[in-house]
Short mmCIF file of C-alpha atoms and ligand atoms in Angstrom, two decimals:
data_model
loop_
_atom_site.label_atom_id
_atom_site.label_comp_id
_atom_site.label_asym_id
_atom_site.label_seq_id
_atom_site.Cartn_x
_atom_site.Cartn_y
_atom_site.Cartn_z
CA MET F 25 149.95 -144.75 213.29
CA LYS F 26 151.21 -141.24 213.89
CA THR F 27 150.00 -139.47 217.04
CA ALA F 28 149.37 -135.76 217.54
CA ILE F 29 148.55 -133.93 220.75
CA VAL F 30 146.31 -130.93 220.11
CA THR F 31 145.64 -128.61 223.04
CA GLY F 32 142.46 -126.56 223.15
CA ALA F 33 140.87 -129.23 220.97
CA ALA F 34 137.25 -128.97 222.16
CA ARG F 35 136.29 -126.28 219.68
CA GLY F 36 137.50 -123.66 217.21
CA ILE F 37 140.89 -124.00 215.53
CA GLY F 38 141.92 -126.93 217.75
CA LEU F 39 138.86 -129.01 216.82
CA ALA F 40 139.32 -128.26 213.11
CA THR F 41 142.98 -129.31 213.44
CA THR F 42 141.96 -132.53 215.20
CA LYS F 43 139.57 -133.43 212.38
CA GLN F 44 142.19 -132.72 209.70
CA PHE F 45 144.71 -134.99 211.47
CA LEU F 46 142.09 -137.76 211.70
CA ALA F 47 141.31 -137.38 207.99
CA LYS F 48 145.02 -137.85 207.26
CA GLY F 49 145.06 -141.08 209.28
CA TRP F 50 146.65 -139.79 212.50
CA ARG F 51 145.52 -140.52 216.06
CA VAL F 52 144.84 -137.43 218.15
CA VAL F 53 145.04 -136.71 221.86
CA MET F 54 142.52 -133.93 222.43
CA VAL F 55 143.40 -131.83 225.49
CA ASP F 56 141.00 -129.22 226.82
CA TRP F 57 140.14 -128.00 230.31
CA ASP F 58 136.47 -127.59 229.33
CA ALA F 59 135.49 -131.19 230.08
CA ASP F 60 131.85 -130.78 228.98
CA GLU F 61 132.67 -129.30 225.58
CA LEU F 62 135.51 -131.81 225.13
CA GLY F 63 133.11 -134.67 225.80
CA ILE F 64 130.67 -133.38 223.17
CA ALA F 65 133.42 -132.71 220.61
CA SER F 66 135.11 -136.10 220.99
CA LYS F 67 131.97 -138.25 221.37
CA ASP F 68 131.64 -139.36 217.75
CA LEU F 69 135.33 -139.37 216.81
CA SER F 70 137.42 -142.54 216.60
CA ASP F 71 141.18 -142.82 217.13
CA VAL F 72 141.10 -140.06 219.76
CA LEU F 73 141.93 -139.85 223.45
CA ALA F 74 140.22 -136.94 225.22
CA LEU F 75 142.01 -135.53 228.27
CA PRO F 76 140.28 -132.80 230.32
CA TYR F 77 143.43 -131.10 231.57
CA ASP F 78 144.72 -127.56 232.12
CA ILE F 79 147.94 -126.98 230.17
CA SER F 80 149.07 -124.25 232.56
CA GLN F 81 149.37 -126.71 235.48
CA PRO F 82 152.67 -128.67 235.51
CA ASP F 83 151.14 -131.78 237.14
CA GLN F 84 148.35 -131.93 234.55
CA VAL F 85 150.89 -131.46 231.76
CA GLU F 86 152.86 -134.44 233.09
CA LYS F 87 149.67 -136.52 233.22
CA THR F 88 148.85 -135.53 229.61
CA ILE F 89 152.18 -136.84 228.33
CA ALA F 90 152.13 -139.98 230.51
CA GLU F 91 148.56 -140.89 229.48
CA THR F 92 149.33 -140.21 225.81
CA LEU F 93 152.33 -142.54 225.89
CA ALA F 94 150.40 -145.20 227.84
CA ALA F 95 147.59 -145.13 225.26
CA PHE F 96 149.45 -144.63 221.98
CA GLY F 97 153.17 -145.17 222.74
CA GLN F 98 154.49 -142.22 220.75
CA ILE F 99 154.12 -138.49 220.04
CA ASP F 100 154.82 -137.34 216.48
CA ALA F 101 153.40 -133.82 216.74
CA LEU F 102 152.47 -131.39 219.47
CA VAL F 103 150.14 -128.52 218.57
CA ASN F 104 150.13 -125.88 221.30
CA ASN F 105 146.83 -124.25 220.40
CA ALA F 106 145.08 -123.69 223.75
CA GLY F 107 144.89 -120.00 224.52
CA ILE F 108 142.79 -117.26 226.02
CA ALA F 109 142.18 -113.69 224.90
CA ASP F 110 141.66 -110.81 227.30
CA PHE F 111 141.61 -107.39 225.67
CA GLY F 112 141.95 -104.27 227.81
CA PRO F 113 143.91 -101.04 228.21
CA ILE F 114 147.24 -101.12 230.06
CA ALA F 115 145.79 -99.23 233.04
CA GLU F 116 143.05 -101.85 233.51
CA THR F 117 145.28 -104.88 232.99
CA ASP F 118 145.97 -105.71 236.62
CA PHE F 119 148.54 -108.30 237.60
CA ALA F 120 145.96 -111.10 237.89
CA ARG F 121 144.68 -110.50 234.32
CA TRP F 122 148.25 -110.26 233.00
CA ARG F 123 149.32 -113.48 234.76
CA ALA F 124 146.21 -115.39 233.63
CA VAL F 125 147.03 -114.68 229.98
CA MET F 126 150.75 -115.46 230.37
CA ALA F 127 150.06 -118.63 232.38
CA ILE F 128 148.08 -120.23 229.57
CA ASN F 129 149.38 -118.71 226.33
CA LEU F 130 153.07 -118.70 227.23
CA ASP F 131 153.71 -120.91 230.28
CA GLY F 132 151.39 -123.65 228.97
CA THR F 133 153.15 -123.71 225.60
CA PHE F 134 156.54 -123.93 227.32
CA LEU F 135 155.44 -126.64 229.76
CA MET F 136 153.76 -128.87 227.19
CA SER F 137 156.72 -128.66 224.82
CA GLN F 138 159.25 -129.37 227.55
CA ALA F 139 157.29 -132.38 228.79
CA ALA F 140 156.89 -133.79 225.26
CA THR F 141 160.53 -133.32 224.23
CA ASP F 142 161.83 -136.82 225.03
CA ALA F 143 159.00 -138.43 223.08
CA LEU F 144 159.48 -135.97 220.19
CA LYS F 145 163.22 -136.81 220.14
CA ALA F 146 162.33 -140.48 219.75
CA SER F 147 159.95 -139.78 216.84
CA LYS F 148 161.89 -136.84 215.34
CA GLY F 149 158.59 -135.07 215.68
CA ALA F 150 157.24 -131.56 215.26
CA ILE F 151 156.02 -128.76 217.49
CA VAL F 152 153.59 -126.17 216.13
CA ASN F 153 152.84 -123.24 218.41
CA ILE F 154 149.83 -121.04 217.74
CA ALA F 155 150.57 -117.36 218.21
CA SER F 156 148.58 -114.58 216.50
CA ILE F 157 148.87 -111.57 214.23
CA SER F 158 148.62 -109.74 217.57
CA GLY F 159 152.08 -111.14 218.34
CA LEU F 160 153.48 -109.82 215.06
CA ARG F 161 152.02 -106.31 215.14
CA ALA F 162 150.98 -104.27 218.15
CA SER F 163 147.57 -102.72 218.57
CA THR F 164 145.49 -101.20 221.34
CA LEU F 165 143.95 -103.41 224.06
CA ARG F 166 146.39 -106.28 223.51
CA VAL F 167 149.11 -105.54 226.05
CA ALA F 168 148.84 -108.97 227.69
CA TYR F 169 147.51 -111.01 224.76
CA GLY F 170 149.85 -109.51 222.14
CA THR F 171 152.88 -109.71 224.40
CA SER F 172 152.16 -113.34 225.26
CA LYS F 173 151.89 -114.19 221.56
CA ALA F 174 155.10 -112.31 220.68
CA ALA F 175 156.80 -114.42 223.36
CA VAL F 176 155.36 -117.59 221.80
CA ILE F 177 156.92 -116.56 218.48
CA HIS F 178 160.33 -116.22 220.09
CA LEU F 179 159.87 -119.39 222.17
CA THR F 180 159.34 -121.22 218.86
CA LYS F 181 162.69 -119.96 217.55
CA GLN F 182 164.42 -121.01 220.79
CA GLN F 183 162.91 -124.48 220.42
CA ALA F 184 163.98 -124.73 216.77
CA ALA F 185 167.52 -123.63 217.65
CA GLU F 186 167.99 -126.06 220.52
CA LEU F 187 165.98 -129.09 219.41
CA GLY F 188 166.97 -129.19 215.75
CA GLU F 189 169.96 -131.42 216.40
CA TYR F 190 167.54 -134.07 217.71
CA GLY F 191 165.48 -133.88 214.54
CA ILE F 192 162.64 -131.98 216.21
CA ARG F 193 161.14 -129.18 214.11
CA ALA F 194 159.39 -126.20 215.74
CA ASN F 195 157.26 -123.73 213.82
CA CYS F 196 154.71 -121.07 214.64
CA VAL F 197 151.38 -120.23 213.01
CA CYS F 198 149.97 -116.73 213.44
CA PRO F 199 146.26 -116.74 212.63
CA GLY F 200 144.41 -113.66 211.54
CA PRO F 201 140.86 -113.20 212.83
CA VAL F 202 138.61 -116.28 212.83
CA ARG F 203 135.02 -116.25 214.13
CA THR F 204 135.57 -118.56 217.09
CA LYS F 205 134.19 -118.23 220.61
CA LEU F 206 137.53 -116.72 221.70
CA ALA F 207 137.48 -114.01 219.04
CA MET F 208 133.80 -113.18 219.26
CA ALA F 209 134.15 -112.58 223.02
CA VAL F 210 136.63 -109.74 222.41
CA HIS F 211 135.88 -108.50 218.85
CA THR F 212 133.40 -105.62 218.97
CA GLN F 213 131.69 -104.53 215.74
CA GLU F 214 134.30 -101.76 215.49
CA ILE F 215 137.13 -104.28 215.70
CA ILE F 216 135.44 -106.50 213.10
CA ASP F 217 135.12 -103.53 210.71
CA ALA F 218 138.74 -102.52 211.33
CA TYR F 219 139.95 -106.03 210.50
CA HIS F 220 137.99 -106.09 207.26
CA ASP F 221 139.54 -102.75 206.32
CA ALA F 222 143.09 -103.87 207.13
CA ILE F 223 143.05 -107.30 205.48
CA PRO F 224 143.77 -107.55 201.73
CA LEU F 225 141.46 -110.56 201.38
CA ASN F 226 138.83 -108.38 203.10
CA ARG F 227 137.37 -111.13 205.30
CA TYR F 228 137.89 -113.28 208.38
CA GLY F 229 139.57 -116.66 207.98
CA SER F 230 138.02 -120.03 208.77
CA GLU F 231 139.15 -122.60 211.32
CA ASP F 232 140.06 -124.96 208.47
CA GLU F 233 142.23 -122.34 206.77
CA ILE F 234 144.36 -122.19 209.92
CA ALA F 235 144.26 -125.95 210.56
CA SER F 236 145.57 -126.80 207.09
CA VAL F 237 148.73 -124.74 207.73
CA ILE F 238 149.17 -126.43 211.11
CA THR F 239 148.81 -129.97 209.75
CA PHE F 240 151.11 -129.17 206.82
CA LEU F 241 153.83 -128.04 209.23
CA CYS F 242 153.44 -131.31 211.19
CA SER F 243 153.66 -133.43 208.05
CA ASP F 244 156.66 -134.92 206.27
CA GLU F 245 155.99 -132.46 203.46
CA ALA F 246 157.48 -129.80 205.76
CA SER F 247 160.48 -131.96 206.76
CA TYR F 248 163.04 -129.18 206.10
CA VAL F 249 160.97 -126.36 207.61
CA THR F 250 161.81 -125.28 211.14
CA GLY F 251 162.03 -122.04 213.11
CA GLN F 252 159.47 -120.39 210.82
CA VAL F 253 156.64 -118.04 211.66
CA ILE F 254 153.79 -118.33 209.15
CA ALA F 255 150.87 -115.96 209.21
CA SER F 256 147.59 -117.34 207.92
CA ASP F 257 146.02 -113.92 207.99
CA GLY F 258 144.58 -112.89 204.63
CA GLY F 259 147.62 -110.66 204.09
CA PHE F 260 147.19 -108.51 207.21
CA GLU F 261 150.84 -108.57 208.24
CA SER F 262 152.15 -107.48 204.85
CA THR F 263 150.19 -104.29 204.57
CA GLY F 264 150.09 -100.74 205.81
CA VAL F 265 147.64 -97.89 205.31
CA GLY F 266 145.51 -97.32 202.26
CA LEU F 267 143.43 -100.42 201.60
CA PRO F 268 139.99 -98.92 202.33
CA ALA F 269 140.75 -95.92 200.11
CA LEU F 270 141.81 -98.19 197.24
CA ARG F 271 138.69 -100.31 197.60
CA GLY F 272 136.57 -97.14 197.59
P1 NAD P 307 138.51 -121.07 221.26
O1 NAD P 307 138.23 -120.32 222.50
O2 NAD P 307 137.39 -121.41 220.35
O3 NAD P 307 139.29 -122.43 221.60
C1 NAD P 307 140.32 -122.45 222.54
C2 NAD P 307 140.19 -123.72 223.35
O4 NAD P 307 141.28 -123.74 224.29
C3 NAD P 307 138.89 -123.77 224.17
O5 NAD P 307 138.22 -124.99 223.94
C4 NAD P 307 139.37 -123.66 225.62
O6 NAD P 307 138.57 -124.37 226.55
C5 NAD P 307 140.78 -124.22 225.52
N1 NAD P 307 141.67 -123.77 226.61
C6 NAD P 307 141.88 -122.50 227.02
N2 NAD P 307 142.72 -122.49 228.06
C7 NAD P 307 143.06 -123.79 228.31
C8 NAD P 307 143.91 -124.41 229.26
N3 NAD P 307 144.55 -123.69 230.20
N4 NAD P 307 144.05 -125.76 229.24
C9 NAD P 307 143.38 -126.49 228.30
N5 NAD P 307 142.56 -125.94 227.38
C10 NAD P 307 142.40 -124.61 227.38
O7 NAD P 307 139.64 -120.22 220.51
P2 NAD P 307 140.32 -120.29 219.05
O8 NAD P 307 139.98 -119.01 218.38
O9 NAD P 307 140.06 -121.58 218.38
O10 NAD P 307 141.84 -120.15 219.50
C11 NAD P 307 142.82 -121.15 219.33
C12 NAD P 307 144.18 -120.46 219.33
O11 NAD P 307 144.26 -119.58 218.20
C13 NAD P 307 144.45 -119.61 220.57
O12 NAD P 307 145.81 -119.79 220.98
C14 NAD P 307 144.23 -118.20 220.06
O13 NAD P 307 144.96 -117.24 220.81
C15 NAD P 307 144.71 -118.32 218.64
N6 NAD P 307 144.21 -117.27 217.75
C16 NAD P 307 142.88 -117.16 217.48
C17 NAD P 307 142.44 -116.13 216.65
C18 NAD P 307 140.98 -115.92 216.33
O14 NAD P 307 140.62 -114.88 215.76
N7 NAD P 307 140.11 -116.86 216.63
C19 NAD P 307 143.35 -115.23 216.07
C20 NAD P 307 144.69 -115.39 216.37
C21 NAD P 307 145.12 -116.40 217.20
#
């Protein structure tokens, strides 16, 4: 049975991804530092191992990989989905706020991938990193978040370049806006309206619309796809000015 590790699996995009893997017959290691929410999310699921760890802490990352291998013996896919959003102007982004975002979104993705590499070599497995449209295009308030996600996009390409010879594929998914707890904490009504205006499909995405791209990239159907950055964003990245006027 194939095994995926999904970080940030207690809710949102990570939980939707977990359920899609289970529906495809995979086992899933659900990693999330919110132990209470993880317990609720994993309670009625079978073929899962729930680990309440922080992916920005090297010792907890090591424990995640060791406990995964002890329980399931292999890792076929690693989905680096755990992340935090903190929107603010440059002047108000003090070093602690900056570091908190980098520590999870970037350092955590690096650490988890590095720790899983030997197991992924053995399985010729896949890494999928979750960045954001905020890593593809700059906007106000996203100096830390957007920069961390742009770094995740490049980290993915570094991983694809170096790990390809071992049969490991590394790809990146850039979600557009999805109504999760993370997004709703930072999306004001003005931001919501601006996204609707700027997105050709004229709506937010769903957790499942992101998860299906993630699970595809982990599957054998994507066996010759590596080093790619795929936006699941309703067309946001492709467009410039003019949509609201056209809709008029
Ligand atoms: P969410 O807040 O609903 O879920 C994120 C999960 O990650 C939470 O359960 C949280 O507890 C967990 N987490 C955070 N830091 C962690 C850590 N250090 N260790 C372990 N677990 C940790 O958010 P979501 O919207 O589902 O976001 C998932 C990913 O998608 C994030 O990387 C986010 O940046 C990205 N993303 C989301 C949107 C959106 O609009 N929702 C858009 C673009 C990108």
